[in-house]
Amino acid sequence: MLNPLLMLDPRKPPLTPRNTLDDAALLILRLAVGGLLVIHGFQGLGDPAHRIALSRGFGVPSPEVASWLSILGEIGTSLAVVAGLLTRLSAVLMTILMTTTWLTSSLGKPLIGGGDPGLTHENSLFFATGALVLFITGAGRLSLDARFEAWARSQT
């Protein structure tokens, strides 16, 4: 029988302290990676001209379009990752976005520090790595993905 609170997947092993901790760790990772990146996305939304100017300075083609896609991509993938909704798809898109961001803005520069005060280049790598882990593992049982999977199985 499905746990009505968590809508756990009956095909997965029963809850034990170990896999409960695994699911909690995935939730913490989703909240950290998605929560921090959504803040970054909303900062870009608050000052899109600054993001466009940065993109133009990095030599990004069509900096206006690229900047808006980046801002909307950060917000959209982050919200989905936090909720655990379409997590693997959102995480792979986030990995691509953050890797591209790092390659266009940070490649060849020091990870910490550099010319601009407060500008660090490790953030993109942090987000890409966290998203890659979520792509590999999925969201875990404490997610909307798990709820929808359980609901879909109960309908058949």
PDB file of C-alpha atoms in Angstrom:
ATOM      1  CA  MET A   1       0.000   0.000   0.000  1.00  0.00           C
ATOM      2  CA  LEU A   2       1.240   3.477  -0.824  1.00  0.00           C
ATOM      3  CA  ASN A   3       2.179   5.821   1.963  1.00  0.00           C
ATOM      4  CA  PRO A   4      -0.364   8.631   1.526  1.00  0.00           C
ATOM      5  CA  LEU A   5       1.990  11.218   3.011  1.00  0.00           C
ATOM      6  CA  LEU A   6       4.994  10.577   0.789  1.00  0.00           C
ATOM      7  CA  MET A   7       3.428   8.507  -2.000  1.00  0.00           C
ATOM      8  CA  LEU A   8       6.439   6.219  -1.911  1.00  0.00           C
ATOM      9  CA  ASP A   9       7.356   4.030  -4.822  1.00  0.00           C
ATOM     10  CA  PRO A  10       6.428   0.448  -3.882  1.00  0.00           C
ATOM     11  CA  ARG A  11       9.005  -0.909  -6.343  1.00  0.00           C
ATOM     12  CA  LYS A  12      11.830   0.655  -4.377  1.00  0.00           C
ATOM     13  CA  PRO A  13      13.212  -0.981  -1.248  1.00  0.00           C
ATOM     14  CA  PRO A  14      11.216  -0.354   1.933  1.00  0.00           C
ATOM     15  CA  LEU A  15      12.173   2.635   3.987  1.00  0.00           C
ATOM     16  CA  THR A  16      15.187   2.110   6.167  1.00  0.00           C
ATOM     17  CA  PRO A  17      17.217   4.686   8.041  1.00  0.00           C
ATOM     18  CA  ARG A  18      19.819   4.532   5.247  1.00  0.00           C
ATOM     19  CA  ASN A  19      17.608   5.181   2.241  1.00  0.00           C
ATOM     20  CA  THR A  20      15.560   7.716   4.218  1.00  0.00           C
ATOM     21  CA  LEU A  21      18.806   9.632   4.686  1.00  0.00           C
ATOM     22  CA  ASP A  22      19.533   9.275   0.966  1.00  0.00           C
ATOM     23  CA  ASP A  23      16.174  10.848   0.119  1.00  0.00           C
ATOM     24  CA  ALA A  24      16.740  13.608   2.676  1.00  0.00           C
ATOM     25  CA  ALA A  25      20.195  14.278   1.185  1.00  0.00           C
ATOM     26  CA  LEU A  26      18.692  14.582  -2.302  1.00  0.00           C
ATOM     27  CA  LEU A  27      16.100  17.017  -0.953  1.00  0.00           C
ATOM     28  CA  ILE A  28      18.842  19.113   0.661  1.00  0.00           C
ATOM     29  CA  LEU A  29      20.829  19.077  -2.592  1.00  0.00           C
ATOM     30  CA  ARG A  30      17.756  20.106  -4.598  1.00  0.00           C
ATOM     31  CA  LEU A  31      17.013  22.959  -2.183  1.00  0.00           C
ATOM     32  CA  ALA A  32      20.628  24.175  -2.205  1.00  0.00           C
ATOM     33  CA  VAL A  33      21.269  23.993  -5.943  1.00  0.00           C
ATOM     34  CA  GLY A  34      17.814  25.089  -7.057  1.00  0.00           C
ATOM     35  CA  GLY A  35      17.288  27.609  -4.269  1.00  0.00           C
ATOM     36  CA  LEU A  36      20.566  29.410  -4.813  1.00  0.00           C
ATOM     37  CA  LEU A  37      20.292  29.417  -8.600  1.00  0.00           C
ATOM     38  CA  VAL A  38      16.732  30.769  -8.553  1.00  0.00           C
ATOM     39  CA  ILE A  39      17.991  33.701  -6.466  1.00  0.00           C
ATOM     40  CA  HIS A  40      20.667  34.309  -9.090  1.00  0.00           C
ATOM     41  CA  GLY A  41      18.036  34.139 -11.848  1.00  0.00           C
ATOM     42  CA  PHE A  42      15.788  36.662 -10.105  1.00  0.00           C
ATOM     43  CA  GLN A  43      18.779  38.981  -9.645  1.00  0.00           C
ATOM     44  CA  GLY A  44      19.243  38.867 -13.423  1.00  0.00           C
ATOM     45  CA  LEU A  45      15.547  39.554 -13.883  1.00  0.00           C
ATOM     46  CA  GLY A  46      15.899  42.622 -11.659  1.00  0.00           C
ATOM     47  CA  ASP A  47      18.686  44.071 -13.818  1.00  0.00           C
ATOM     48  CA  PRO A  48      18.634  42.440 -17.253  1.00  0.00           C
ATOM     49  CA  ALA A  49      20.677  45.287 -18.782  1.00  0.00           C
ATOM     50  CA  HIS A  50      23.614  44.321 -16.569  1.00  0.00           C
ATOM     51  CA  ARG A  51      23.355  40.663 -17.658  1.00  0.00           C
ATOM     52  CA  ILE A  52      23.149  41.731 -21.311  1.00  0.00           C
ATOM     53  CA  ALA A  53      26.205  43.967 -20.896  1.00  0.00           C
ATOM     54  CA  LEU A  54      28.138  41.083 -19.323  1.00  0.00           C
ATOM     55  CA  SER A  55      27.153  38.768 -22.179  1.00  0.00           C
ATOM     56  CA  ARG A  56      28.170  41.376 -24.725  1.00  0.00           C
ATOM     57  CA  GLY A  57      31.524  41.784 -22.944  1.00  0.00           C
ATOM     58  CA  PHE A  58      32.118  38.027 -23.070  1.00  0.00           C
ATOM     59  CA  GLY A  59      31.484  38.061 -26.816  1.00  0.00           C
ATOM     60  CA  VAL A  60      28.298  35.994 -26.636  1.00  0.00           C
ATOM     61  CA  PRO A  61      26.411  36.059 -29.959  1.00  0.00           C
ATOM     62  CA  SER A  62      22.997  37.754 -29.696  1.00  0.00           C
ATOM     63  CA  PRO A  63      23.619  38.863 -26.093  1.00  0.00           C
ATOM     64  CA  GLU A  64      20.040  40.065 -25.555  1.00  0.00           C
ATOM     65  CA  VAL A  65      18.507  36.734 -26.542  1.00  0.00           C
ATOM     66  CA  ALA A  66      21.198  34.717 -24.753  1.00  0.00           C
ATOM     67  CA  SER A  67      20.804  36.738 -21.554  1.00  0.00           C
ATOM     68  CA  TRP A  68      17.038  36.379 -21.454  1.00  0.00           C
ATOM     69  CA  LEU A  69      17.272  32.651 -22.184  1.00  0.00           C
ATOM     70  CA  SER A  70      19.828  32.344 -19.407  1.00  0.00           C
ATOM     71  CA  ILE A  71      17.691  34.253 -16.890  1.00  0.00           C
ATOM     72  CA  LEU A  72      14.527  32.332 -17.736  1.00  0.00           C
ATOM     73  CA  GLY A  73      16.452  29.050 -17.831  1.00  0.00           C
ATOM     74  CA  GLU A  74      17.924  29.674 -14.389  1.00  0.00           C
ATOM     75  CA  ILE A  75      14.535  30.487 -12.899  1.00  0.00           C
ATOM     76  CA  GLY A  76      12.599  27.713 -14.646  1.00  0.00           C
ATOM     77  CA  THR A  77      15.038  24.867 -14.080  1.00  0.00           C
ATOM     78  CA  SER A  78      15.649  25.981 -10.500  1.00  0.00           C
ATOM     79  CA  LEU A  79      11.984  26.040  -9.542  1.00  0.00           C
ATOM     80  CA  ALA A  80      11.479  22.608 -11.104  1.00  0.00           C
ATOM     81  CA  VAL A  81      14.521  21.172  -9.281  1.00  0.00           C
ATOM     82  CA  VAL A  82      13.391  22.590  -5.922  1.00  0.00           C
ATOM     83  CA  ALA A  83       9.944  21.045  -6.380  1.00  0.00           C
ATOM     84  CA  GLY A  84      11.373  17.807  -7.688  1.00  0.00           C
ATOM     85  CA  LEU A  85       9.275  18.117 -10.842  1.00  0.00           C
ATOM     86  CA  LEU A  86      10.718  16.737 -14.083  1.00  0.00           C
ATOM     87  CA  THR A  87      13.955  16.699 -12.123  1.00  0.00           C
ATOM     88  CA  ARG A  88      16.162  14.777 -14.517  1.00  0.00           C
ATOM     89  CA  LEU A  89      15.146  16.908 -17.503  1.00  0.00           C
ATOM     90  CA  SER A  90      15.497  20.137 -15.499  1.00  0.00           C
ATOM     91  CA  ALA A  91      18.831  19.014 -14.069  1.00  0.00           C
ATOM     92  CA  VAL A  92      20.339  18.152 -17.455  1.00  0.00           C
ATOM     93  CA  LEU A  93      19.189  21.519 -18.834  1.00  0.00           C
ATOM     94  CA  MET A  94      20.663  23.239 -15.785  1.00  0.00           C
ATOM     95  CA  THR A  95      23.935  21.338 -16.261  1.00  0.00           C
ATOM     96  CA  ILE A  96      24.131  22.466 -19.891  1.00  0.00           C
ATOM     97  CA  LEU A  97      23.231  26.068 -19.001  1.00  0.00           C
ATOM     98  CA  MET A  98      25.760  26.330 -16.178  1.00  0.00           C
ATOM     99  CA  THR A  99      28.530  24.603 -18.131  1.00  0.00           C
ATOM    100  CA  THR A 100      27.922  26.967 -21.043  1.00  0.00           C
ATOM    101  CA  THR A 101      27.931  29.912 -18.645  1.00  0.00           C
ATOM    102  CA  TRP A 102      31.256  28.792 -17.211  1.00  0.00           C
ATOM    103  CA  LEU A 103      32.784  28.221 -20.655  1.00  0.00           C
ATOM    104  CA  THR A 104      31.721  31.628 -21.976  1.00  0.00           C
ATOM    105  CA  SER A 105      32.422  33.736 -18.899  1.00  0.00           C
ATOM    106  CA  SER A 106      34.988  31.995 -16.756  1.00  0.00           C
ATOM    107  CA  LEU A 107      37.231  29.688 -18.756  1.00  0.00           C
ATOM    108  CA  GLY A 108      40.865  30.604 -18.228  1.00  0.00           C
ATOM    109  CA  LYS A 109      40.132  32.902 -15.288  1.00  0.00           C
ATOM    110  CA  PRO A 110      40.912  32.194 -11.629  1.00  0.00           C
ATOM    111  CA  LEU A 111      38.091  30.308  -9.938  1.00  0.00           C
ATOM    112  CA  ILE A 112      38.095  32.643  -6.954  1.00  0.00           C
ATOM    113  CA  GLY A 113      38.867  36.313  -7.282  1.00  0.00           C
ATOM    114  CA  GLY A 114      40.013  37.946 -10.453  1.00  0.00           C
ATOM    115  CA  GLY A 115      39.538  41.400 -11.867  1.00  0.00           C
ATOM    116  CA  ASP A 116      36.016  42.162 -10.663  1.00  0.00           C
ATOM    117  CA  PRO A 117      35.519  42.556  -6.899  1.00  0.00           C
ATOM    118  CA  GLY A 118      33.083  39.976  -5.607  1.00  0.00           C
ATOM    119  CA  LEU A 119      32.979  38.077  -8.905  1.00  0.00           C
ATOM    120  CA  THR A 120      33.757  34.425  -8.480  1.00  0.00           C
ATOM    121  CA  HIS A 121      33.842  31.830 -11.197  1.00  0.00           C
ATOM    122  CA  GLU A 122      33.274  28.666  -9.200  1.00  0.00           C
ATOM    123  CA  ASN A 123      29.521  29.257  -8.905  1.00  0.00           C
ATOM    124  CA  SER A 124      28.752  27.968 -12.389  1.00  0.00           C
ATOM    125  CA  LEU A 125      30.761  24.817 -11.712  1.00  0.00           C
ATOM    126  CA  PHE A 126      28.982  24.290  -8.383  1.00  0.00           C
ATOM    127  CA  PHE A 127      25.572  24.544 -10.030  1.00  0.00           C
ATOM    128  CA  ALA A 128      26.597  22.322 -12.964  1.00  0.00           C
ATOM    129  CA  THR A 129      28.011  19.643 -10.652  1.00  0.00           C
ATOM    130  CA  GLY A 130      25.009  19.638  -8.325  1.00  0.00           C
ATOM    131  CA  ALA A 131      22.641  19.473 -11.273  1.00  0.00           C
ATOM    132  CA  LEU A 132      24.634  16.625 -12.805  1.00  0.00           C
ATOM    133  CA  VAL A 133      24.292  14.630  -9.570  1.00  0.00           C
ATOM    134  CA  LEU A 134      20.525  15.217  -9.624  1.00  0.00           C
ATOM    135  CA  PHE A 135      20.368  14.138 -13.261  1.00  0.00           C
ATOM    136  CA  ILE A 136      22.108  10.880 -12.338  1.00  0.00           C
ATOM    137  CA  THR A 137      20.150  10.146  -9.149  1.00  0.00           C
ATOM    138  CA  GLY A 138      16.779  11.706  -9.775  1.00  0.00           C
ATOM    139  CA  ALA A 139      14.878  13.680  -7.159  1.00  0.00           C
ATOM    140  CA  GLY A 140      14.328  10.950  -4.590  1.00  0.00           C
ATOM    141  CA  ARG A 141      11.133  10.011  -2.804  1.00  0.00           C
ATOM    142  CA  LEU A 142      10.557  13.452  -1.299  1.00  0.00           C
ATOM    143  CA  SER A 143       9.573  15.044  -4.595  1.00  0.00           C
ATOM    144  CA  LEU A 144       6.682  15.726  -6.917  1.00  0.00           C
ATOM    145  CA  ASP A 145       8.220  13.272  -9.385  1.00  0.00           C
ATOM    146  CA  ALA A 146       7.741  10.471  -6.836  1.00  0.00           C
ATOM    147  CA  ARG A 147       4.171  11.540  -6.149  1.00  0.00           C
ATOM    148  CA  PHE A 148       3.256  11.608  -9.834  1.00  0.00           C
ATOM    149  CA  GLU A 149       4.920   8.243 -10.464  1.00  0.00           C
ATOM    150  CA  ALA A 150       2.982   6.663  -7.599  1.00  0.00           C
ATOM    151  CA  TRP A 151      -0.265   8.275  -8.744  1.00  0.00           C
ATOM    152  CA  ALA A 152       0.273   7.057 -12.329  1.00  0.00           C
ATOM    153  CA  ARG A 153       0.872   3.496 -11.105  1.00  0.00           C
ATOM    154  CA  SER A 154      -2.259   3.604  -8.974  1.00  0.00           C
ATOM    155  CA  GLN A 155      -4.297   4.514 -12.071  1.00  0.00           C
ATOM    156  CA  THR A 156      -3.321   1.356 -13.932  1.00  0.00           C
TER     157      THR A 156
END
